[in-house]
mmCIF file of C-alpha atoms and ligand atoms in Angstrom:
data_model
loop_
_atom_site.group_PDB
_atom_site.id
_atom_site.type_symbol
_atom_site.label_atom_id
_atom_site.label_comp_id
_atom_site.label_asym_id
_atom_site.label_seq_id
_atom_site.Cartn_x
_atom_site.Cartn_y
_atom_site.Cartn_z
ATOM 1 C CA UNK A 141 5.101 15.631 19.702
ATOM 2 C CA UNK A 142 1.480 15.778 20.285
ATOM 3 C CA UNK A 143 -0.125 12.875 21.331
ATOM 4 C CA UNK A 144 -2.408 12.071 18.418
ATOM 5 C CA UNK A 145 0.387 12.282 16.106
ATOM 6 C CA UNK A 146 2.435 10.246 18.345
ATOM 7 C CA UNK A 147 -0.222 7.323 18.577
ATOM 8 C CA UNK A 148 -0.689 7.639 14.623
ATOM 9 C CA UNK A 149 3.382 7.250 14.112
ATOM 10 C CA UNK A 150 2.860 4.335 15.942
ATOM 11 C CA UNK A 151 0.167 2.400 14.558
ATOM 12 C CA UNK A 152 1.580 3.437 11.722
ATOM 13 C CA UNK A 153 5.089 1.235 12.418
ATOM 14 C CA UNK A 154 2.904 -1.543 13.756
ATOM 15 C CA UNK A 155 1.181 -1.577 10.258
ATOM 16 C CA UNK A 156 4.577 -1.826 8.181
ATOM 17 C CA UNK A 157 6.328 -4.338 10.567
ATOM 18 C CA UNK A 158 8.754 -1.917 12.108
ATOM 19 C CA UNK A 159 7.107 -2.603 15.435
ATOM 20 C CA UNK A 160 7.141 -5.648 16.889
ATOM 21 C CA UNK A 161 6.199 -7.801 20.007
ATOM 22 C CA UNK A 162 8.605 -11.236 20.878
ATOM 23 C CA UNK A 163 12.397 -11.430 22.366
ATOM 24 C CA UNK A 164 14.485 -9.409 20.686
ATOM 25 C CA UNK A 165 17.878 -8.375 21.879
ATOM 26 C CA UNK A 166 19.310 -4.855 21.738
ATOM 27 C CA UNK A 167 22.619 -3.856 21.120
ATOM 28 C CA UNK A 168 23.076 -2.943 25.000
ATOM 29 C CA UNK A 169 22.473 -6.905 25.613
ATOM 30 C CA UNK A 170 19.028 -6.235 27.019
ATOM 31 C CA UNK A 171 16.549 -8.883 26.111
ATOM 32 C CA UNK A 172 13.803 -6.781 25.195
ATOM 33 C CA UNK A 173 10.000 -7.726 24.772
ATOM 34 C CA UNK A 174 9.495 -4.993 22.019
ATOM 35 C CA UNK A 175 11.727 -4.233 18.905
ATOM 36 C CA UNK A 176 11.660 -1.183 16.859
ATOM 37 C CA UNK A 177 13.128 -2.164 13.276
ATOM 38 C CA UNK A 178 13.457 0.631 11.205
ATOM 39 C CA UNK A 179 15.043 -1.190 8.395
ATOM 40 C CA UNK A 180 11.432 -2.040 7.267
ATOM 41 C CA UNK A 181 10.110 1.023 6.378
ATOM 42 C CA UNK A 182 11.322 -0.034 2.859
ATOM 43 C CA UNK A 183 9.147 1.044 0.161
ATOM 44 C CA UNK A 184 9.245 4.866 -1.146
ATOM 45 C CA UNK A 185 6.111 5.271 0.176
ATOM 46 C CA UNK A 186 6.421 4.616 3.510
ATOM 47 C CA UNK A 187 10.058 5.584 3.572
ATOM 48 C CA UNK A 188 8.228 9.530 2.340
ATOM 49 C CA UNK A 189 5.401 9.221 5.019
ATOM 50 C CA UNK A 190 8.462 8.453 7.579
ATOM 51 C CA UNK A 191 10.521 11.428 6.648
ATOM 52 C CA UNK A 192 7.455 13.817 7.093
ATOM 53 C CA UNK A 193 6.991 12.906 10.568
ATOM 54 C CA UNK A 194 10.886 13.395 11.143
ATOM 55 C CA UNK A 195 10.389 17.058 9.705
ATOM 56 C CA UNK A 196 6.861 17.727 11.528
ATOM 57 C CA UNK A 197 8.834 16.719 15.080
ATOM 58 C CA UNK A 198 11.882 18.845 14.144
ATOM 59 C CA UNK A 199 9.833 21.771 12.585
ATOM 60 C CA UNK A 200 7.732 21.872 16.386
ATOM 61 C CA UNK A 201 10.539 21.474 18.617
ATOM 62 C CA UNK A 202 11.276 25.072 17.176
ATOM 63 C CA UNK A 203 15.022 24.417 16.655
ATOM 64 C CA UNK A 204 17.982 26.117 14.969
ATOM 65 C CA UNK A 205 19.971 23.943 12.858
ATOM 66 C CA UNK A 206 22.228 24.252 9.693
ATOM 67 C CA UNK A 207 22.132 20.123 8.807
ATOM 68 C CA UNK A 208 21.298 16.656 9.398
ATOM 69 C CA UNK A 209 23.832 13.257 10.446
ATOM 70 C CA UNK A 210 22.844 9.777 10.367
ATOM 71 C CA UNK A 211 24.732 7.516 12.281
ATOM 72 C CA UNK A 212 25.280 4.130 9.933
ATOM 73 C CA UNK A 213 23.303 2.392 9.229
ATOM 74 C CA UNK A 214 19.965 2.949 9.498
ATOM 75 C CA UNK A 215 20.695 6.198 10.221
ATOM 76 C CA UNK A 216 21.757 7.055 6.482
ATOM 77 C CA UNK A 217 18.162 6.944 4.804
ATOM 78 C CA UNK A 218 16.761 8.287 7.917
ATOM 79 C CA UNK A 219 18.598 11.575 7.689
ATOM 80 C CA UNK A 220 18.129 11.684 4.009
ATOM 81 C CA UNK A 221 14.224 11.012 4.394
ATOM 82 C CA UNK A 222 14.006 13.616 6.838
ATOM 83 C CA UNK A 223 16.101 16.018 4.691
ATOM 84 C CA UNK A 224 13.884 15.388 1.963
ATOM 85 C CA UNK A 225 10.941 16.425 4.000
ATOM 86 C CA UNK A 226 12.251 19.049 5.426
ATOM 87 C CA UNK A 227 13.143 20.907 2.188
ATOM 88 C CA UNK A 228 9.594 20.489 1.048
ATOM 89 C CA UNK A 229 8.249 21.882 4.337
ATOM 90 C CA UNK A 230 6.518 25.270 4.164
ATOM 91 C CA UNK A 231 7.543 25.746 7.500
ATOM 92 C CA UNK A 232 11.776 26.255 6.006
ATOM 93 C CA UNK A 233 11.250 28.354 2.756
ATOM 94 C CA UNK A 234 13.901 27.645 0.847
ATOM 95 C CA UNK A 235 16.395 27.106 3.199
ATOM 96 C CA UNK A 236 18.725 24.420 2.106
ATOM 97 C CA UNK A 237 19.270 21.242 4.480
ATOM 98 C CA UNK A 238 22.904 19.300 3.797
ATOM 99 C CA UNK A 239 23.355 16.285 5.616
ATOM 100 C CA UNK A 240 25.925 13.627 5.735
ATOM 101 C CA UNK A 241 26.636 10.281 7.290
ATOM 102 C CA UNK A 242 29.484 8.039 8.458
ATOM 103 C CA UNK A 243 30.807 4.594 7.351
ATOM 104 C CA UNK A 244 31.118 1.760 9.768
ATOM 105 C CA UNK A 245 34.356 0.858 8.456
ATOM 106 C CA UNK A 246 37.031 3.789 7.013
ATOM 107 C CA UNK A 247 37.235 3.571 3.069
ATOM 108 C CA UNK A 248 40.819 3.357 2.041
ATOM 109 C CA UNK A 249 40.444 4.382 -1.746
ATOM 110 C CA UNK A 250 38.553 6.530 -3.931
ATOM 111 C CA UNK A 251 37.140 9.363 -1.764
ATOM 112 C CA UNK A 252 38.561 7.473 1.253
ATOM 113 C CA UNK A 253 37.883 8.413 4.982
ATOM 114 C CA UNK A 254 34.354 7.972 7.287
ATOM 115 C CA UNK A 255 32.547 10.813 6.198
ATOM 116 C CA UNK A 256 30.162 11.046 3.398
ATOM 117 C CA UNK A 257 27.939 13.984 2.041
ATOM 118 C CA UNK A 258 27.988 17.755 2.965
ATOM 119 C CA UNK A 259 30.825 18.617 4.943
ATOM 120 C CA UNK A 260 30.021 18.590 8.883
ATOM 121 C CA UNK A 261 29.785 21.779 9.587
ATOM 122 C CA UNK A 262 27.828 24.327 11.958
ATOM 123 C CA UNK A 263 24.679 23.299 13.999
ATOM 124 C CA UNK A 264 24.373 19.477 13.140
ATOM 125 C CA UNK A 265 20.771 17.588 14.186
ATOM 126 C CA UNK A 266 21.684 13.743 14.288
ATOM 127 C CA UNK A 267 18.866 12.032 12.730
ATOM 128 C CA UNK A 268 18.454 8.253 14.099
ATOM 129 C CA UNK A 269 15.828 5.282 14.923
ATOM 130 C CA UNK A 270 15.644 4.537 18.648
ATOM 131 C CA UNK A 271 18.275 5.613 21.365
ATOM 132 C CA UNK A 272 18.085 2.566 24.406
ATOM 133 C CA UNK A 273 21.369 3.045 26.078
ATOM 134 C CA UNK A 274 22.774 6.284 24.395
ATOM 135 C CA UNK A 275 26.161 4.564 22.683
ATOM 136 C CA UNK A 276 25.428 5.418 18.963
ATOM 137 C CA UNK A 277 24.535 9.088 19.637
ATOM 138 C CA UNK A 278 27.826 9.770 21.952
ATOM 139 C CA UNK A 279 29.430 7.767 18.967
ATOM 140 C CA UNK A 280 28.000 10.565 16.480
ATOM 141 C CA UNK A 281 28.681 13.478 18.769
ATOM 142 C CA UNK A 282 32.386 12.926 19.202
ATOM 143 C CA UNK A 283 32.176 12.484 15.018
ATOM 144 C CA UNK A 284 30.534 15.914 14.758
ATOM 145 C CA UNK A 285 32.734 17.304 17.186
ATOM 146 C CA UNK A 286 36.388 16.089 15.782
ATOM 147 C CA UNK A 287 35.067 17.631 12.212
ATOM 148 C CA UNK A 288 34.959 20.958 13.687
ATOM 149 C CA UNK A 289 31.214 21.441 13.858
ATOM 150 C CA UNK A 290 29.003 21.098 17.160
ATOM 151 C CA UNK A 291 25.887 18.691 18.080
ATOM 152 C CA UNK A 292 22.976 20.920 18.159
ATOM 153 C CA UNK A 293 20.092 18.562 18.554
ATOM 154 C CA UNK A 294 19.234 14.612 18.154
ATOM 155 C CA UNK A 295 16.021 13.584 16.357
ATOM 156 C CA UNK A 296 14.600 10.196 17.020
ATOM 157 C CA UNK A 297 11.664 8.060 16.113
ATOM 158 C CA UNK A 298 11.192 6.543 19.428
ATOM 159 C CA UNK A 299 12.811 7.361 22.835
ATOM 160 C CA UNK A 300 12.756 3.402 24.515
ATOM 161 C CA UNK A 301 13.021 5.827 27.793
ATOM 162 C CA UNK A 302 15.569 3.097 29.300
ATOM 163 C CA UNK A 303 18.389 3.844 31.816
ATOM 164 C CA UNK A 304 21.823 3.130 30.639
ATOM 165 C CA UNK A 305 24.276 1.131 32.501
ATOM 166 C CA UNK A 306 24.713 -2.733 34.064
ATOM 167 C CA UNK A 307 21.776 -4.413 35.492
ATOM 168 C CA UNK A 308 23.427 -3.695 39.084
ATOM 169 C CA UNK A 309 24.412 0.007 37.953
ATOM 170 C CA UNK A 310 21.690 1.422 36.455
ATOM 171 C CA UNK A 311 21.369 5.464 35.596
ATOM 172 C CA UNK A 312 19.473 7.193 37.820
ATOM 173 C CA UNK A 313 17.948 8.901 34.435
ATOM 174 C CA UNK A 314 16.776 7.663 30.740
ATOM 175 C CA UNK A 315 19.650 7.514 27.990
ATOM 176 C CA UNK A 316 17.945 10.552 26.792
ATOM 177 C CA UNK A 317 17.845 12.363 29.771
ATOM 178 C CA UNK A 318 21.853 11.790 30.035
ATOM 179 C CA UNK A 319 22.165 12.829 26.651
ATOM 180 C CA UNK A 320 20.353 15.805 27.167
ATOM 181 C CA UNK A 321 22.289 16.777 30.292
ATOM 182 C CA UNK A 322 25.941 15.659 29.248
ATOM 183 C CA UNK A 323 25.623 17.656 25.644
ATOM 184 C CA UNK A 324 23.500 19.884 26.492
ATOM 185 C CA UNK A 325 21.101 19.330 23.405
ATOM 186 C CA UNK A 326 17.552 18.477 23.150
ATOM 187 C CA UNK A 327 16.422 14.994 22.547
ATOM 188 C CA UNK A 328 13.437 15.424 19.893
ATOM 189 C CA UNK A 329 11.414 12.076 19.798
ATOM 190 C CA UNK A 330 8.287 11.251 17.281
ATOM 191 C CA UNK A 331 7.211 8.356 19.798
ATOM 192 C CA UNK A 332 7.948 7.244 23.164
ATOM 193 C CA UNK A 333 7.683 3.989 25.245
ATOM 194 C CA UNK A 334 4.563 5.462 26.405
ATOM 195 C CA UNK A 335 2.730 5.889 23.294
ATOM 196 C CA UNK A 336 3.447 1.922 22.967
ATOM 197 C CA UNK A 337 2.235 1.298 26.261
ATOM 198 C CA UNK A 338 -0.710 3.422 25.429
ATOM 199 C CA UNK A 339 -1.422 1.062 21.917
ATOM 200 C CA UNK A 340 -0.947 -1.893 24.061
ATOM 201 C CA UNK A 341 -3.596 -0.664 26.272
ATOM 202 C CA UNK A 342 -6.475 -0.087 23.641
ATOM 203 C CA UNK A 343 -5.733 -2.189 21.125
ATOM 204 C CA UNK A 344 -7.123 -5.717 22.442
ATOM 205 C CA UNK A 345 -5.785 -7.844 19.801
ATOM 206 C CA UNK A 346 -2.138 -6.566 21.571
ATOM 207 C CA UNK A 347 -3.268 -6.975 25.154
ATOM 208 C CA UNK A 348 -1.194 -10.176 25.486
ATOM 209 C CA UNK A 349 2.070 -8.172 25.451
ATOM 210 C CA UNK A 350 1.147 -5.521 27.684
ATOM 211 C CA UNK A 351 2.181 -7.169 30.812
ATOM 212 C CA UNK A 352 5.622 -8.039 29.285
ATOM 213 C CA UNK A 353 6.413 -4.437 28.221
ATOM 214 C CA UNK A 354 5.545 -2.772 30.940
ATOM 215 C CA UNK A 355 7.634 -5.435 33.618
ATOM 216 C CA UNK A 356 10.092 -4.379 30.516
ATOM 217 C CA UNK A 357 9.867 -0.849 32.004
ATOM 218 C CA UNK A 358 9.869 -1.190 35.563
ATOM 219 C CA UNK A 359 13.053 -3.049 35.170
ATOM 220 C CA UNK A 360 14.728 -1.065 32.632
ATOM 221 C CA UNK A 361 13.052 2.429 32.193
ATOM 222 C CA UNK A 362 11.852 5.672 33.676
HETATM 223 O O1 PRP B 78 21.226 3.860 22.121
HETATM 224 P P1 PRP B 78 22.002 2.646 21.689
HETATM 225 O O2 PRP B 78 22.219 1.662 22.812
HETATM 226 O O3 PRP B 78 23.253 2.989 20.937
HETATM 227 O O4 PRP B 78 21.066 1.805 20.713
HETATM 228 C C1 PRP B 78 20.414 2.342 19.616
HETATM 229 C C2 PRP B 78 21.230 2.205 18.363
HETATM 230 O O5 PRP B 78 21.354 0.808 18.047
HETATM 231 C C3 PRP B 78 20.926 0.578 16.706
HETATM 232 O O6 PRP B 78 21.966 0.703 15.800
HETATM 233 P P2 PRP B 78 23.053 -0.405 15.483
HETATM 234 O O7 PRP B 78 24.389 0.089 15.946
HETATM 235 O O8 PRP B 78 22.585 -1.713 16.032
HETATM 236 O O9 PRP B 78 23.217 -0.454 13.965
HETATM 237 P P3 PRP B 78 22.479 -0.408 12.587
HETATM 238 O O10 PRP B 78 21.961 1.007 12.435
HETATM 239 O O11 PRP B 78 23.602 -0.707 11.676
HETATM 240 O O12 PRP B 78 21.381 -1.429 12.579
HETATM 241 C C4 PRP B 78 19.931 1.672 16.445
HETATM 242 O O13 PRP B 78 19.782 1.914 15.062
HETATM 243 C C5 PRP B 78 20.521 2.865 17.195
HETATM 244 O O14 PRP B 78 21.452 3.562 16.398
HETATM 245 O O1 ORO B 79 18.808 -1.085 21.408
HETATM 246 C C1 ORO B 79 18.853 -1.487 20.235
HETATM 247 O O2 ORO B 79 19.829 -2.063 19.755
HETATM 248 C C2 ORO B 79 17.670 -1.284 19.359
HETATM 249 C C3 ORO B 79 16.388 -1.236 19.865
HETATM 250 C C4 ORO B 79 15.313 -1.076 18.973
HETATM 251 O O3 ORO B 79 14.121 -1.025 19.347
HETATM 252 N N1 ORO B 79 15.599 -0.969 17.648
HETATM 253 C C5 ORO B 79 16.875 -1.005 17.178
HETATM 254 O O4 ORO B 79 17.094 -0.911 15.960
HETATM 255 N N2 ORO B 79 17.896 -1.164 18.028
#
């Protein structure tokens, strides 16, 4: 993603809430300085401007794909925002983009089962928020991969660019970087660590949690 767009995406979570400074605590157990909550970009608006940058990141990393997965939650109006966008991009004609998305929990009635939307099949793109320690994206691959289709790409809004493992055992590479080498996909990311670090740098009004973030990082990341 080029950096200008990269900044813009964002100050552009900053703006709606979705980025914010504190103690937060990810789902790794990490107390983190920094919190990326995508479950506010909640109005239509915001929710289209989202989706667009999804599509603009997938349309320039240049990738083959035949449909989108989001991981539940979050990521069920993610991949459905960037589906959205991608079917109005110039850049795909008319070329249809399915997706689907799981349940947390199996449904034992109706329709039944974890799966819901297009059937998973072909080259899937898995559509989700952050990755920090990698555990909901090998989650969604072995999902993709028991349905018969195969992983082809994972689109993120921001790669945290942490290692996985105990504080005593840590990767020697980012989550990402393991994902990217294990499946042998690309990891395609809107926003990075370093675009924060790079906000927390000009913006003086945010200088207060620069030193925080980036003791974050020398701890945790790459
Ligand atoms: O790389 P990881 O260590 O897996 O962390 C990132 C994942 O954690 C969050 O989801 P969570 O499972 O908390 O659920 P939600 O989407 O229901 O909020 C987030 O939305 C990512 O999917
Ligand atoms: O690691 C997590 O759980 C996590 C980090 C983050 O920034 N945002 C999120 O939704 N989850």
């Amino acid at each position: 993603m080029p950096g200008s767009r990269a900044q813009a995406f964002v100050r552009f979570a900053l703006e709606q809430g979705v980025l914010r400074f504190g103690e937060f605590k990810t789902k790794s157990g990490r107390l983190s300085p920094y919190f990326f909550n995508a479950g506010l970009f909640n109005d239509g608006a915001c929710v289209g401007r989202l989706g667009q940058f999804y599509a603009q990141a997938l349309v320039d990393a240049g990738l083959d794909f035949d449909m989108l997965f989001g991981p539940a939650y979050k990521g069920i109006p993610l991949a459905t925002a960037a589906s959205i966008a991608l079917s109005n991009h110039p850049a795909r004609g008319d070329l249809p983009v399915p997706f689907a998305f799981n349940r947390k929990e199996a449904k034992d009635h109706g329709e039944g089962g974890l799966l819901v939307g297009a059937p998973l099949q072909g080259r899937v793109v898995i559509v989700d928020d952050v990755i920090t320690a990698g555990t909901s994206v090998r989650e969604s691959v072995a999902l993709i991969r028991a349905a018969g289709a195969q992983p082809a790409a994972v689109l993120i809004a921001l790669d945290r660019m942490e290692r996985a493992g105990a504080d005593d055992a840590l990767s020697a590479h980012s989550a990402v970087q393991d994902v990217e080498q294990t499946y042998g996909i690309p990891v395609v990311s809107i926003a990075a660590l370093t675009d924060i670090l790079s906000l927390l740098e000009d913006d003086p009004a945010l200088a207060q949690y620069r030193d925080a973030v980036s003791a974050y990082r020398g701890r945790y990341g790459v």
